[in-house]
mmCIF file with all atom_site columns, C-alpha atoms in Angstrom:
data_model
loop_
_atom_site.group_PDB
_atom_site.id
_atom_site.type_symbol
_atom_site.label_atom_id
_atom_site.label_alt_id
_atom_site.label_comp_id
_atom_site.label_asym_id
_atom_site.label_entity_id
_atom_site.label_seq_id
_atom_site.pdbx_PDB_ins_code
_atom_site.Cartn_x
_atom_site.Cartn_y
_atom_site.Cartn_z
_atom_site.occupancy
_atom_site.B_iso_or_equiv
_atom_site.pdbx_formal_charge
_atom_site.auth_seq_id
_atom_site.auth_comp_id
_atom_site.auth_asym_id
_atom_site.auth_atom_id
_atom_site.pdbx_PDB_model_num
ATOM 1   C CA . LYS A 1 1   ? 99.756  -180.481 -36.676 1.00 59.00 ? 1   LYS A CA 1
ATOM 2   C CA . ALA A 1 2   ? 98.923  -179.516 -40.252 1.00 74.00 ? 2   ALA A CA 1
ATOM 3   C CA . GLY A 1 3   ? 98.145  -175.889 -41.013 1.00 93.00 ? 3   GLY A CA 1
ATOM 4   C CA . VAL A 1 4   ? 95.381  -174.389 -43.088 1.00 97.00 ? 4   VAL A CA 1
ATOM 5   C CA . THR A 1 5   ? 95.312  -175.815 -46.604 1.00 97.00 ? 5   THR A CA 1
ATOM 6   C CA . GLN A 1 6   ? 93.840  -173.973 -49.542 1.00 98.00 ? 6   GLN A CA 1
ATOM 7   C CA . THR A 1 7   ? 93.394  -175.401 -53.013 1.00 97.00 ? 7   THR A CA 1
ATOM 8   C CA . PRO A 1 8   ? 94.124  -174.647 -55.709 1.00 97.00 ? 8   PRO A CA 1
ATOM 9   C CA . ARG A 1 9   ? 97.029  -172.220 -55.236 1.00 97.00 ? 9   ARG A CA 1
ATOM 10  C CA . TYR A 1 10  ? 96.562  -170.563 -58.592 1.00 97.00 ? 10  TYR A CA 1
ATOM 11  C CA . LEU A 1 11  ? 93.597  -170.295 -60.914 1.00 97.00 ? 11  LEU A CA 1
ATOM 12  C CA . ILE A 1 12  ? 92.910  -168.520 -64.194 1.00 98.00 ? 12  ILE A CA 1
ATOM 13  C CA . LYS A 1 13  ? 89.301  -168.087 -65.250 1.00 98.00 ? 13  LYS A CA 1
ATOM 14  C CA . THR A 1 14  ? 87.462  -166.240 -67.962 1.00 98.00 ? 14  THR A CA 1
ATOM 15  C CA . ARG A 1 15  ? 84.996  -163.450 -67.280 1.00 98.00 ? 15  ARG A CA 1
ATOM 16  C CA . GLY A 1 16  ? 81.490  -164.851 -66.781 1.00 98.00 ? 16  GLY A CA 1
ATOM 17  C CA . GLN A 1 17  ? 82.656  -168.233 -65.502 1.00 98.00 ? 17  GLN A CA 1
ATOM 18  C CA . GLN A 1 18  ? 82.271  -169.443 -61.956 1.00 98.00 ? 18  GLN A CA 1
ATOM 19  C CA . VAL A 1 19  ? 84.898  -170.748 -59.560 1.00 98.00 ? 19  VAL A CA 1
ATOM 20  C CA . THR A 1 20  ? 85.013  -172.819 -56.381 1.00 98.00 ? 20  THR A CA 1
ATOM 21  C CA . LEU A 1 21  ? 87.835  -172.516 -53.864 1.00 98.00 ? 21  LEU A CA 1
ATOM 22  C CA . SER A 1 22  ? 88.483  -174.949 -51.045 1.00 98.00 ? 22  SER A CA 1
ATOM 23  C CA . CYS A 1 23  ? 89.839  -174.561 -47.517 1.00 98.00 ? 23  CYS A CA 1
ATOM 24  C CA . SER A 1 24  ? 90.718  -177.247 -44.993 1.00 98.00 ? 24  SER A CA 1
ATOM 25  C CA . PRO A 1 25  ? 91.111  -175.757 -41.491 1.00 97.00 ? 25  PRO A CA 1
ATOM 26  C CA . ILE A 1 26  ? 93.415  -176.855 -38.708 1.00 96.00 ? 26  ILE A CA 1
ATOM 27  C CA . SER A 1 27  ? 92.176  -180.040 -37.101 1.00 95.00 ? 27  SER A CA 1
ATOM 28  C CA . GLY A 1 28  ? 89.735  -179.242 -34.319 1.00 93.00 ? 28  GLY A CA 1
ATOM 29  C CA . HIS A 1 29  ? 88.999  -175.727 -35.539 1.00 94.00 ? 29  HIS A CA 1
ATOM 30  C CA . ARG A 1 30  ? 85.332  -175.108 -36.227 1.00 94.00 ? 30  ARG A CA 1
ATOM 31  C CA . SER A 1 31  ? 85.474  -171.585 -37.634 1.00 94.00 ? 31  SER A CA 1
ATOM 32  C CA . VAL A 1 32  ? 86.520  -170.761 -41.176 1.00 96.00 ? 32  VAL A CA 1
ATOM 33  C CA . SER A 1 33  ? 86.640  -167.210 -42.489 1.00 96.00 ? 33  SER A CA 1
ATOM 34  C CA . TRP A 1 34  ? 87.292  -166.000 -46.011 1.00 97.00 ? 34  TRP A CA 1
ATOM 35  C CA . TYR A 1 35  ? 89.020  -162.792 -47.050 1.00 97.00 ? 35  TYR A CA 1
ATOM 36  C CA . GLN A 1 36  ? 89.744  -161.110 -50.349 1.00 97.00 ? 36  GLN A CA 1
ATOM 37  C CA . GLN A 1 37  ? 93.069  -159.319 -50.730 1.00 95.00 ? 37  GLN A CA 1
ATOM 38  C CA . THR A 1 38  ? 93.721  -156.823 -53.518 1.00 93.00 ? 38  THR A CA 1
ATOM 39  C CA . PRO A 1 39  ? 96.340  -154.065 -53.847 1.00 86.00 ? 39  PRO A CA 1
ATOM 40  C CA . GLY A 1 40  ? 93.633  -151.403 -53.984 1.00 84.00 ? 40  GLY A CA 1
ATOM 41  C CA . GLN A 1 41  ? 91.269  -152.545 -51.219 1.00 86.00 ? 41  GLN A CA 1
ATOM 42  C CA . GLY A 1 42  ? 93.589  -154.478 -48.942 1.00 89.00 ? 42  GLY A CA 1
ATOM 43  C CA . LEU A 1 43  ? 92.214  -157.384 -46.912 1.00 93.00 ? 43  LEU A CA 1
ATOM 44  C CA . GLN A 1 44  ? 88.436  -157.483 -46.816 1.00 95.00 ? 44  GLN A CA 1
ATOM 45  C CA . PHE A 1 45  ? 86.201  -159.888 -44.942 1.00 95.00 ? 45  PHE A CA 1
ATOM 46  C CA . LEU A 1 46  ? 83.882  -162.025 -47.051 1.00 97.00 ? 46  LEU A CA 1
ATOM 47  C CA . PHE A 1 47  ? 82.141  -164.374 -44.595 1.00 95.00 ? 47  PHE A CA 1
ATOM 48  C CA . GLU A 1 48  ? 82.648  -166.651 -41.630 1.00 95.00 ? 48  GLU A CA 1
ATOM 49  C CA . TYR A 1 49  ? 81.294  -170.119 -40.988 1.00 96.00 ? 49  TYR A CA 1
ATOM 50  C CA . PHE A 1 50  ? 81.055  -171.960 -37.688 1.00 95.00 ? 50  PHE A CA 1
ATOM 51  C CA . SER A 1 51  ? 79.667  -175.471 -37.392 1.00 94.00 ? 51  SER A CA 1
ATOM 52  C CA . GLU A 1 52  ? 78.206  -175.331 -40.902 1.00 96.00 ? 52  GLU A CA 1
ATOM 53  C CA . THR A 1 53  ? 76.375  -172.033 -40.259 1.00 96.00 ? 53  THR A CA 1
ATOM 54  C CA . GLN A 1 54  ? 77.263  -168.632 -41.656 1.00 96.00 ? 54  GLN A CA 1
ATOM 55  C CA . ARG A 1 55  ? 77.716  -166.352 -38.652 1.00 93.00 ? 55  ARG A CA 1
ATOM 56  C CA . ASN A 1 56  ? 78.961  -163.205 -40.345 1.00 92.00 ? 56  ASN A CA 1
ATOM 57  C CA . LYS A 1 57  ? 78.963  -161.771 -43.823 1.00 94.00 ? 57  LYS A CA 1
ATOM 58  C CA . GLY A 1 58  ? 80.929  -158.893 -45.278 1.00 94.00 ? 58  GLY A CA 1
ATOM 59  C CA . ASN A 1 59  ? 79.824  -156.341 -47.804 1.00 94.00 ? 59  ASN A CA 1
ATOM 60  C CA . PHE A 1 60  ? 80.162  -158.340 -51.017 1.00 97.00 ? 60  PHE A CA 1
ATOM 61  C CA . PRO A 1 61  ? 77.573  -159.027 -53.727 1.00 97.00 ? 61  PRO A CA 1
ATOM 62  C CA . GLY A 1 62  ? 75.541  -162.209 -53.771 1.00 97.00 ? 62  GLY A CA 1
ATOM 63  C CA . ARG A 1 63  ? 77.825  -163.656 -56.466 1.00 98.00 ? 63  ARG A CA 1
ATOM 64  C CA . PHE A 1 64  ? 80.110  -164.558 -53.567 1.00 98.00 ? 64  PHE A CA 1
ATOM 65  C CA . SER A 1 65  ? 78.854  -167.469 -51.524 1.00 98.00 ? 65  SER A CA 1
ATOM 66  C CA . GLY A 1 66  ? 80.223  -170.136 -49.287 1.00 98.00 ? 66  GLY A CA 1
ATOM 67  C CA . ARG A 1 67  ? 79.457  -173.209 -47.289 1.00 98.00 ? 67  ARG A CA 1
ATOM 68  C CA . GLN A 1 68  ? 80.967  -175.381 -44.610 1.00 98.00 ? 68  GLN A CA 1
ATOM 69  C CA . PHE A 1 69  ? 80.802  -179.128 -44.310 1.00 97.00 ? 69  PHE A CA 1
ATOM 70  C CA . SER A 1 70  ? 80.433  -181.286 -41.207 1.00 96.00 ? 70  SER A CA 1
ATOM 71  C CA . ASN A 1 71  ? 84.207  -181.881 -41.130 1.00 95.00 ? 71  ASN A CA 1
ATOM 72  C CA . SER A 1 72  ? 84.691  -178.062 -41.005 1.00 96.00 ? 72  SER A CA 1
ATOM 73  C CA . ARG A 1 73  ? 86.139  -177.883 -44.514 1.00 98.00 ? 73  ARG A CA 1
ATOM 74  C CA . SER A 1 74  ? 84.798  -174.900 -46.378 1.00 98.00 ? 74  SER A CA 1
ATOM 75  C CA . GLU A 1 75  ? 84.302  -173.842 -49.951 1.00 98.00 ? 75  GLU A CA 1
ATOM 76  C CA . MET A 1 76  ? 83.617  -170.457 -51.435 1.00 98.00 ? 76  MET A CA 1
ATOM 77  C CA . ASN A 1 77  ? 82.073  -169.896 -54.825 1.00 98.00 ? 77  ASN A CA 1
ATOM 78  C CA . VAL A 1 78  ? 82.128  -166.887 -57.075 1.00 98.00 ? 78  VAL A CA 1
ATOM 79  C CA . SER A 1 79  ? 79.673  -166.874 -59.956 1.00 97.00 ? 79  SER A CA 1
ATOM 80  C CA . THR A 1 80  ? 79.659  -164.720 -63.091 1.00 98.00 ? 80  THR A CA 1
ATOM 81  C CA . LEU A 1 81  ? 83.264  -163.708 -62.600 1.00 98.00 ? 81  LEU A CA 1
ATOM 82  C CA . GLU A 1 82  ? 84.302  -160.128 -63.279 1.00 98.00 ? 82  GLU A CA 1
ATOM 83  C CA . LEU A 1 83  ? 87.780  -158.765 -63.963 1.00 97.00 ? 83  LEU A CA 1
ATOM 84  C CA . GLY A 1 84  ? 87.655  -157.033 -60.578 1.00 96.00 ? 84  GLY A CA 1
ATOM 85  C CA . ASP A 1 85  ? 87.364  -160.385 -58.814 1.00 98.00 ? 85  ASP A CA 1
ATOM 86  C CA . SER A 1 86  ? 91.044  -161.018 -59.538 1.00 97.00 ? 86  SER A CA 1
ATOM 87  C CA . ALA A 1 87  ? 92.599  -161.248 -56.101 1.00 97.00 ? 87  ALA A CA 1
ATOM 88  C CA . LEU A 1 88  ? 94.257  -163.412 -53.502 1.00 97.00 ? 88  LEU A CA 1
ATOM 89  C CA . TYR A 1 89  ? 91.554  -165.272 -51.584 1.00 98.00 ? 89  TYR A CA 1
ATOM 90  C CA . LEU A 1 90  ? 92.588  -166.182 -48.070 1.00 97.00 ? 90  LEU A CA 1
ATOM 91  C CA . CYS A 1 91  ? 91.029  -168.593 -45.666 1.00 97.00 ? 91  CYS A CA 1
ATOM 92  C CA . ALA A 1 92  ? 91.521  -168.357 -41.909 1.00 95.00 ? 92  ALA A CA 1
ATOM 93  C CA . SER A 1 93  ? 90.851  -171.035 -39.306 1.00 95.00 ? 93  SER A CA 1
ATOM 94  C CA . SER A 1 94  ? 90.209  -170.626 -35.594 1.00 92.00 ? 94  SER A CA 1
ATOM 95  C CA . PRO A 1 95  ? 88.525  -172.547 -32.784 1.00 89.00 ? 95  PRO A CA 1
ATOM 96  C CA . GLY A 1 96  ? 85.588  -170.177 -33.159 1.00 82.00 ? 96  GLY A CA 1
ATOM 97  C CA . THR A 1 97  ? 84.845  -169.521 -29.522 1.00 82.00 ? 97  THR A CA 1
ATOM 98  C CA . GLY A 1 98  ? 86.273  -166.615 -27.557 1.00 75.00 ? 98  GLY A CA 1
ATOM 99  C CA . TYR A 1 99  ? 89.067  -164.369 -28.715 1.00 72.00 ? 99  TYR A CA 1
ATOM 100 C CA . THR A 1 100 ? 91.759  -166.457 -30.326 1.00 76.00 ? 100 THR A CA 1
ATOM 101 C CA . GLU A 1 101 ? 94.045  -165.787 -33.222 1.00 84.00 ? 101 GLU A CA 1
ATOM 102 C CA . ALA A 1 102 ? 93.053  -166.834 -36.704 1.00 89.00 ? 102 ALA A CA 1
ATOM 103 C CA . PHE A 1 103 ? 95.562  -168.878 -38.708 1.00 93.00 ? 103 PHE A CA 1
ATOM 104 C CA . PHE A 1 104 ? 95.716  -168.205 -42.413 1.00 96.00 ? 104 PHE A CA 1
ATOM 105 C CA . GLY A 1 105 ? 96.366  -170.444 -45.370 1.00 96.00 ? 105 GLY A CA 1
ATOM 106 C CA . GLN A 1 106 ? 98.648  -169.515 -48.272 1.00 96.00 ? 106 GLN A CA 1
ATOM 107 C CA . GLY A 1 107 ? 95.709  -168.333 -50.326 1.00 97.00 ? 107 GLY A CA 1
ATOM 108 C CA . THR A 1 108 ? 94.383  -168.973 -53.796 1.00 97.00 ? 108 THR A CA 1
ATOM 109 C CA . ARG A 1 109 ? 95.507  -166.496 -56.443 1.00 97.00 ? 109 ARG A CA 1
ATOM 110 C CA . LEU A 1 110 ? 92.562  -166.009 -58.823 1.00 98.00 ? 110 LEU A CA 1
ATOM 111 C CA . THR A 1 111 ? 93.104  -164.231 -62.109 1.00 98.00 ? 111 THR A CA 1
ATOM 112 C CA . VAL A 1 112 ? 90.096  -163.377 -64.245 1.00 98.00 ? 112 VAL A CA 1
ATOM 113 C CA . VAL A 1 113 ? 90.829  -162.640 -67.909 1.00 97.00 ? 113 VAL A CA 1
ATOM 114 C CA . GLY B 2 1   ? 81.391  -148.240 -41.945 1.00 34.00 ? 1   GLY B CA 1
ATOM 115 C CA . GLU B 2 2   ? 84.170  -148.100 -39.429 1.00 36.00 ? 2   GLU B CA 1
ATOM 116 C CA . SER B 2 3   ? 87.560  -149.371 -40.461 1.00 42.00 ? 3   SER B CA 1
ATOM 117 C CA . VAL B 2 4   ? 91.101  -149.771 -39.294 1.00 47.00 ? 4   VAL B CA 1
ATOM 118 C CA . GLY B 2 5   ? 93.422  -147.117 -40.781 1.00 42.00 ? 5   GLY B CA 1
ATOM 119 C CA . LEU B 2 6   ? 93.869  -147.714 -44.477 1.00 43.00 ? 6   LEU B CA 1
ATOM 120 C CA . HIS B 2 7   ? 97.258  -146.692 -45.865 1.00 54.00 ? 7   HIS B CA 1
ATOM 121 C CA . LEU B 2 8   ? 100.413 -148.543 -46.862 1.00 76.00 ? 8   LEU B CA 1
ATOM 122 C CA . PRO B 2 9   ? 103.448 -146.575 -45.756 1.00 90.00 ? 9   PRO B CA 1
ATOM 123 C CA . THR B 2 10  ? 106.956 -147.977 -45.920 1.00 94.00 ? 10  THR B CA 1
ATOM 124 C CA . LEU B 2 11  ? 109.331 -148.086 -42.988 1.00 95.00 ? 11  LEU B CA 1
ATOM 125 C CA . SER B 2 12  ? 113.002 -148.587 -43.734 1.00 96.00 ? 12  SER B CA 1
ATOM 126 C CA . VAL B 2 13  ? 115.292 -149.473 -40.837 1.00 97.00 ? 13  VAL B CA 1
ATOM 127 C CA . GLN B 2 14  ? 118.867 -150.575 -40.371 1.00 97.00 ? 14  GLN B CA 1
ATOM 128 C CA . GLU B 2 15  ? 119.483 -154.144 -39.276 1.00 97.00 ? 15  GLU B CA 1
ATOM 129 C CA . GLY B 2 16  ? 119.793 -154.241 -35.507 1.00 97.00 ? 16  GLY B CA 1
ATOM 130 C CA . ASP B 2 17  ? 117.724 -151.119 -34.915 1.00 97.00 ? 17  ASP B CA 1
ATOM 131 C CA . ASN B 2 18  ? 114.282 -151.153 -33.304 1.00 97.00 ? 18  ASN B CA 1
ATOM 132 C CA . SER B 2 19  ? 111.191 -150.743 -35.497 1.00 97.00 ? 19  SER B CA 1
ATOM 133 C CA . ILE B 2 20  ? 107.878 -149.173 -34.572 1.00 97.00 ? 20  ILE B CA 1
ATOM 134 C CA . ILE B 2 21  ? 104.826 -149.716 -36.767 1.00 97.00 ? 21  ILE B CA 1
ATOM 135 C CA . ASN B 2 22  ? 101.669 -147.758 -36.028 1.00 95.00 ? 22  ASN B CA 1
ATOM 136 C CA . CYS B 2 23  ? 97.999  -148.352 -36.675 1.00 95.00 ? 23  CYS B CA 1
ATOM 137 C CA . ALA B 2 24  ? 94.845  -146.320 -36.041 1.00 93.00 ? 24  ALA B CA 1
ATOM 138 C CA . TYR B 2 25  ? 91.472  -147.935 -35.517 1.00 90.00 ? 25  TYR B CA 1
ATOM 139 C CA . SER B 2 26  ? 88.049  -146.371 -35.381 1.00 81.00 ? 26  SER B CA 1
ATOM 140 C CA . ASN B 2 27  ? 85.712  -148.939 -33.809 1.00 86.00 ? 27  ASN B CA 1
ATOM 141 C CA . SER B 2 28  ? 85.740  -148.045 -30.123 1.00 85.00 ? 28  SER B CA 1
ATOM 142 C CA . ALA B 2 29  ? 83.770  -151.221 -29.355 1.00 84.00 ? 29  ALA B CA 1
ATOM 143 C CA . SER B 2 30  ? 86.573  -153.532 -30.543 1.00 88.00 ? 30  SER B CA 1
ATOM 144 C CA . ASP B 2 31  ? 87.819  -155.832 -27.793 1.00 88.00 ? 31  ASP B CA 1
ATOM 145 C CA . TYR B 2 32  ? 90.644  -157.702 -29.440 1.00 92.00 ? 32  TYR B CA 1
ATOM 146 C CA . PHE B 2 33  ? 93.500  -156.698 -31.707 1.00 95.00 ? 33  PHE B CA 1
ATOM 147 C CA . ILE B 2 34  ? 96.037  -158.723 -33.642 1.00 95.00 ? 34  ILE B CA 1
ATOM 148 C CA . TRP B 2 35  ? 99.214  -157.983 -35.567 1.00 96.00 ? 35  TRP B CA 1
ATOM 149 C CA . TYR B 2 36  ? 99.991  -160.080 -38.629 1.00 96.00 ? 36  TYR B CA 1
ATOM 150 C CA . LYS B 2 37  ? 103.076 -160.335 -40.808 1.00 97.00 ? 37  LYS B CA 1
ATOM 151 C CA . GLN B 2 38  ? 102.744 -161.166 -44.481 1.00 96.00 ? 38  GLN B CA 1
ATOM 152 C CA . GLU B 2 39  ? 105.679 -162.153 -46.648 1.00 94.00 ? 39  GLU B CA 1
ATOM 153 C CA . SER B 2 40  ? 105.497 -162.168 -50.414 1.00 90.00 ? 40  SER B CA 1
ATOM 154 C CA . GLY B 2 41  ? 103.470 -165.088 -51.730 1.00 87.00 ? 41  GLY B CA 1
ATOM 155 C CA . LYS B 2 42  ? 102.296 -166.185 -48.287 1.00 92.00 ? 42  LYS B CA 1
ATOM 156 C CA . GLY B 2 43  ? 99.253  -165.766 -46.124 1.00 94.00 ? 43  GLY B CA 1
ATOM 157 C CA . PRO B 2 44  ? 99.292  -163.504 -43.049 1.00 95.00 ? 44  PRO B CA 1
ATOM 158 C CA . GLN B 2 45  ? 101.150 -164.960 -40.090 1.00 95.00 ? 45  GLN B CA 1
ATOM 159 C CA . PHE B 2 46  ? 100.105 -164.239 -36.498 1.00 94.00 ? 46  PHE B CA 1
ATOM 160 C CA . ILE B 2 47  ? 102.638 -162.213 -34.503 1.00 96.00 ? 47  ILE B CA 1
ATOM 161 C CA . ILE B 2 48  ? 100.989 -161.046 -31.305 1.00 96.00 ? 48  ILE B CA 1
ATOM 162 C CA . ASP B 2 49  ? 97.585  -160.108 -29.959 1.00 95.00 ? 49  ASP B CA 1
ATOM 163 C CA . ILE B 2 50  ? 96.181  -157.916 -27.200 1.00 96.00 ? 50  ILE B CA 1
ATOM 164 C CA . ARG B 2 51  ? 92.820  -157.617 -25.477 1.00 94.00 ? 51  ARG B CA 1
ATOM 165 C CA . SER B 2 52  ? 91.245  -154.246 -24.777 1.00 92.00 ? 52  SER B CA 1
ATOM 166 C CA . ASN B 2 53  ? 91.696  -154.674 -21.009 1.00 93.00 ? 53  ASN B CA 1
ATOM 167 C CA . MET B 2 54  ? 95.473  -154.456 -21.481 1.00 96.00 ? 54  MET B CA 1
ATOM 168 C CA . ASP B 2 55  ? 97.682  -151.644 -22.728 1.00 96.00 ? 55  ASP B CA 1
ATOM 169 C CA . LYS B 2 56  ? 100.871 -153.595 -23.353 1.00 98.00 ? 56  LYS B CA 1
ATOM 170 C CA . ARG B 2 57  ? 101.839 -157.148 -24.217 1.00 97.00 ? 57  ARG B CA 1
ATOM 171 C CA . GLN B 2 58  ? 105.278 -158.553 -24.920 1.00 97.00 ? 58  GLN B CA 1
ATOM 172 C CA . GLY B 2 59  ? 106.386 -161.491 -26.987 1.00 95.00 ? 59  GLY B CA 1
ATOM 173 C CA . GLN B 2 60  ? 109.727 -162.622 -28.297 1.00 93.00 ? 60  GLN B CA 1
ATOM 174 C CA . ARG B 2 61  ? 111.356 -159.440 -29.685 1.00 96.00 ? 61  ARG B CA 1
ATOM 175 C CA . VAL B 2 62  ? 107.911 -157.895 -30.221 1.00 98.00 ? 62  VAL B CA 1
ATOM 176 C CA . THR B 2 63  ? 105.750 -155.647 -28.066 1.00 98.00 ? 63  THR B CA 1
ATOM 177 C CA . VAL B 2 64  ? 102.252 -154.394 -28.811 1.00 98.00 ? 64  VAL B CA 1
ATOM 178 C CA . LEU B 2 65  ? 100.959 -151.204 -27.228 1.00 97.00 ? 65  LEU B CA 1
ATOM 179 C CA . LEU B 2 66  ? 97.288  -150.263 -27.142 1.00 97.00 ? 66  LEU B CA 1
ATOM 180 C CA . ASN B 2 67  ? 96.078  -146.739 -26.440 1.00 95.00 ? 67  ASN B CA 1
ATOM 181 C CA . LYS B 2 68  ? 92.301  -146.851 -26.286 1.00 92.00 ? 68  LYS B CA 1
ATOM 182 C CA . THR B 2 69  ? 92.001  -143.139 -25.590 1.00 92.00 ? 69  THR B CA 1
ATOM 183 C CA . VAL B 2 70  ? 93.290  -142.238 -29.049 1.00 92.00 ? 70  VAL B CA 1
ATOM 184 C CA . LYS B 2 71  ? 92.424  -145.570 -30.671 1.00 93.00 ? 71  LYS B CA 1
ATOM 185 C CA . HIS B 2 72  ? 95.990  -146.387 -31.562 1.00 94.00 ? 72  HIS B CA 1
ATOM 186 C CA . LEU B 2 73  ? 98.000  -149.597 -31.768 1.00 96.00 ? 73  LEU B CA 1
ATOM 187 C CA . SER B 2 74  ? 101.695 -149.973 -32.239 1.00 97.00 ? 74  SER B CA 1
ATOM 188 C CA . LEU B 2 75  ? 104.015 -152.889 -32.865 1.00 98.00 ? 75  LEU B CA 1
ATOM 189 C CA . GLN B 2 76  ? 107.581 -152.623 -31.674 1.00 98.00 ? 76  GLN B CA 1
ATOM 190 C CA . ILE B 2 77  ? 110.196 -155.008 -33.048 1.00 98.00 ? 77  ILE B CA 1
ATOM 191 C CA . ALA B 2 78  ? 113.494 -155.117 -31.188 1.00 98.00 ? 78  ALA B CA 1
ATOM 192 C CA . ALA B 2 79  ? 116.796 -155.684 -32.974 1.00 97.00 ? 79  ALA B CA 1
ATOM 193 C CA . THR B 2 80  ? 115.184 -155.849 -36.404 1.00 98.00 ? 80  THR B CA 1
ATOM 194 C CA . GLN B 2 81  ? 116.544 -158.576 -38.665 1.00 97.00 ? 81  GLN B CA 1
ATOM 195 C CA . PRO B 2 82  ? 116.445 -159.049 -42.458 1.00 96.00 ? 82  PRO B CA 1
ATOM 196 C CA . GLY B 2 83  ? 113.889 -161.819 -41.938 1.00 96.00 ? 83  GLY B CA 1
ATOM 197 C CA . ASP B 2 84  ? 111.522 -159.229 -40.476 1.00 97.00 ? 84  ASP B CA 1
ATOM 198 C CA . SER B 2 85  ? 111.123 -157.625 -43.904 1.00 96.00 ? 85  SER B CA 1
ATOM 199 C CA . ALA B 2 86  ? 107.451 -157.998 -44.792 1.00 96.00 ? 86  ALA B CA 1
ATOM 200 C CA . VAL B 2 87  ? 104.120 -156.177 -44.773 1.00 95.00 ? 87  VAL B CA 1
ATOM 201 C CA . TYR B 2 88  ? 102.614 -155.826 -41.305 1.00 97.00 ? 88  TYR B CA 1
ATOM 202 C CA . PHE B 2 89  ? 98.878  -155.559 -40.723 1.00 95.00 ? 89  PHE B CA 1
ATOM 203 C CA . CYS B 2 90  ? 96.935  -154.680 -37.632 1.00 95.00 ? 90  CYS B CA 1
ATOM 204 C CA . ALA B 2 91  ? 93.461  -156.156 -37.315 1.00 94.00 ? 91  ALA B CA 1
ATOM 205 C CA . GLU B 2 92  ? 90.574  -155.703 -34.938 1.00 92.00 ? 92  GLU B CA 1
ATOM 206 C CA . ASP B 2 93  ? 88.126  -158.425 -34.060 1.00 87.00 ? 93  ASP B CA 1
ATOM 207 C CA . ALA B 2 94  ? 84.597  -157.113 -34.442 1.00 74.00 ? 94  ALA B CA 1
ATOM 208 C CA . GLY B 2 95  ? 82.962  -160.383 -33.451 1.00 76.00 ? 95  GLY B CA 1
ATOM 209 C CA . ASN B 2 96  ? 84.074  -163.393 -35.478 1.00 76.00 ? 96  ASN B CA 1
ATOM 210 C CA . MET B 2 97  ? 85.421  -161.200 -38.251 1.00 85.00 ? 97  MET B CA 1
ATOM 211 C CA . LEU B 2 98  ? 88.656  -159.290 -38.623 1.00 89.00 ? 98  LEU B CA 1
ATOM 212 C CA . THR B 2 99  ? 88.874  -155.757 -39.977 1.00 91.00 ? 99  THR B CA 1
ATOM 213 C CA . PHE B 2 100 ? 92.363  -155.107 -41.304 1.00 92.00 ? 100 PHE B CA 1
ATOM 214 C CA . GLY B 2 101 ? 94.381  -151.970 -41.673 1.00 88.00 ? 101 GLY B CA 1
ATOM 215 C CA . GLY B 2 102 ? 96.026  -151.163 -44.978 1.00 87.00 ? 102 GLY B CA 1
ATOM 216 C CA . GLY B 2 103 ? 99.416  -152.473 -43.859 1.00 92.00 ? 103 GLY B CA 1
ATOM 217 C CA . THR B 2 104 ? 102.938 -151.125 -43.477 1.00 95.00 ? 104 THR B CA 1
ATOM 218 C CA . ARG B 2 105 ? 105.862 -152.424 -45.483 1.00 95.00 ? 105 ARG B CA 1
ATOM 219 C CA . LEU B 2 106 ? 108.973 -152.925 -43.357 1.00 96.00 ? 106 LEU B CA 1
ATOM 220 C CA . MET B 2 107 ? 112.293 -152.956 -45.214 1.00 96.00 ? 107 MET B CA 1
ATOM 221 C CA . VAL B 2 108 ? 115.417 -153.921 -43.310 1.00 96.00 ? 108 VAL B CA 1
ATOM 222 C CA . LYS B 2 109 ? 118.727 -152.655 -44.656 1.00 94.00 ? 109 LYS B CA 1
ATOM 223 C CA . PRO B 2 110 ? 121.740 -154.916 -43.975 1.00 89.00 ? 110 PRO B CA 1
#
């Protein structure tokens, strides 16, 4: 079955703009989590959605937001982009119940100039 | 807040040798731990997991050890191959969210 799909793979934006990233989870998975990966901070949790509801949120400013649709696809949005938002944004999919491994997509590489 | 050990050391091993990658965690309430492998330009790939009611779990060429007393995880890779070269992360599940360690870069010398 198809893996986790993230689009776009690469993105260049200007400071102050906003951006929307998309994630399609594995079929049947209801949980989608988002992570930011940077060389300095490593992998940091942004938020997690399950059945269209945000269940958990990491320690990021309100400029970072997300949503999940009824088909479990998820989007995350970053408004008023800053240079420090340049990172690899990863989406992970899991069934969402019990302890099961999360499967990651290839990520979206965002560069803010 | 609590975190899984943040540092990015490099481990260099000879092809065919065994590799041991270590990780410290600080959240004593964590029930579930996962090791991921990340190759350049790719997302993290699941390797093996372990629940807190176990102290050892084996997969194909990989073994994870959990020592809850000292809050320590290790990943053992047997007969390391060039394809094992990557960054390895441990992660703890704190309830529908993963807290990652800083990672260890494994370099395999032919």
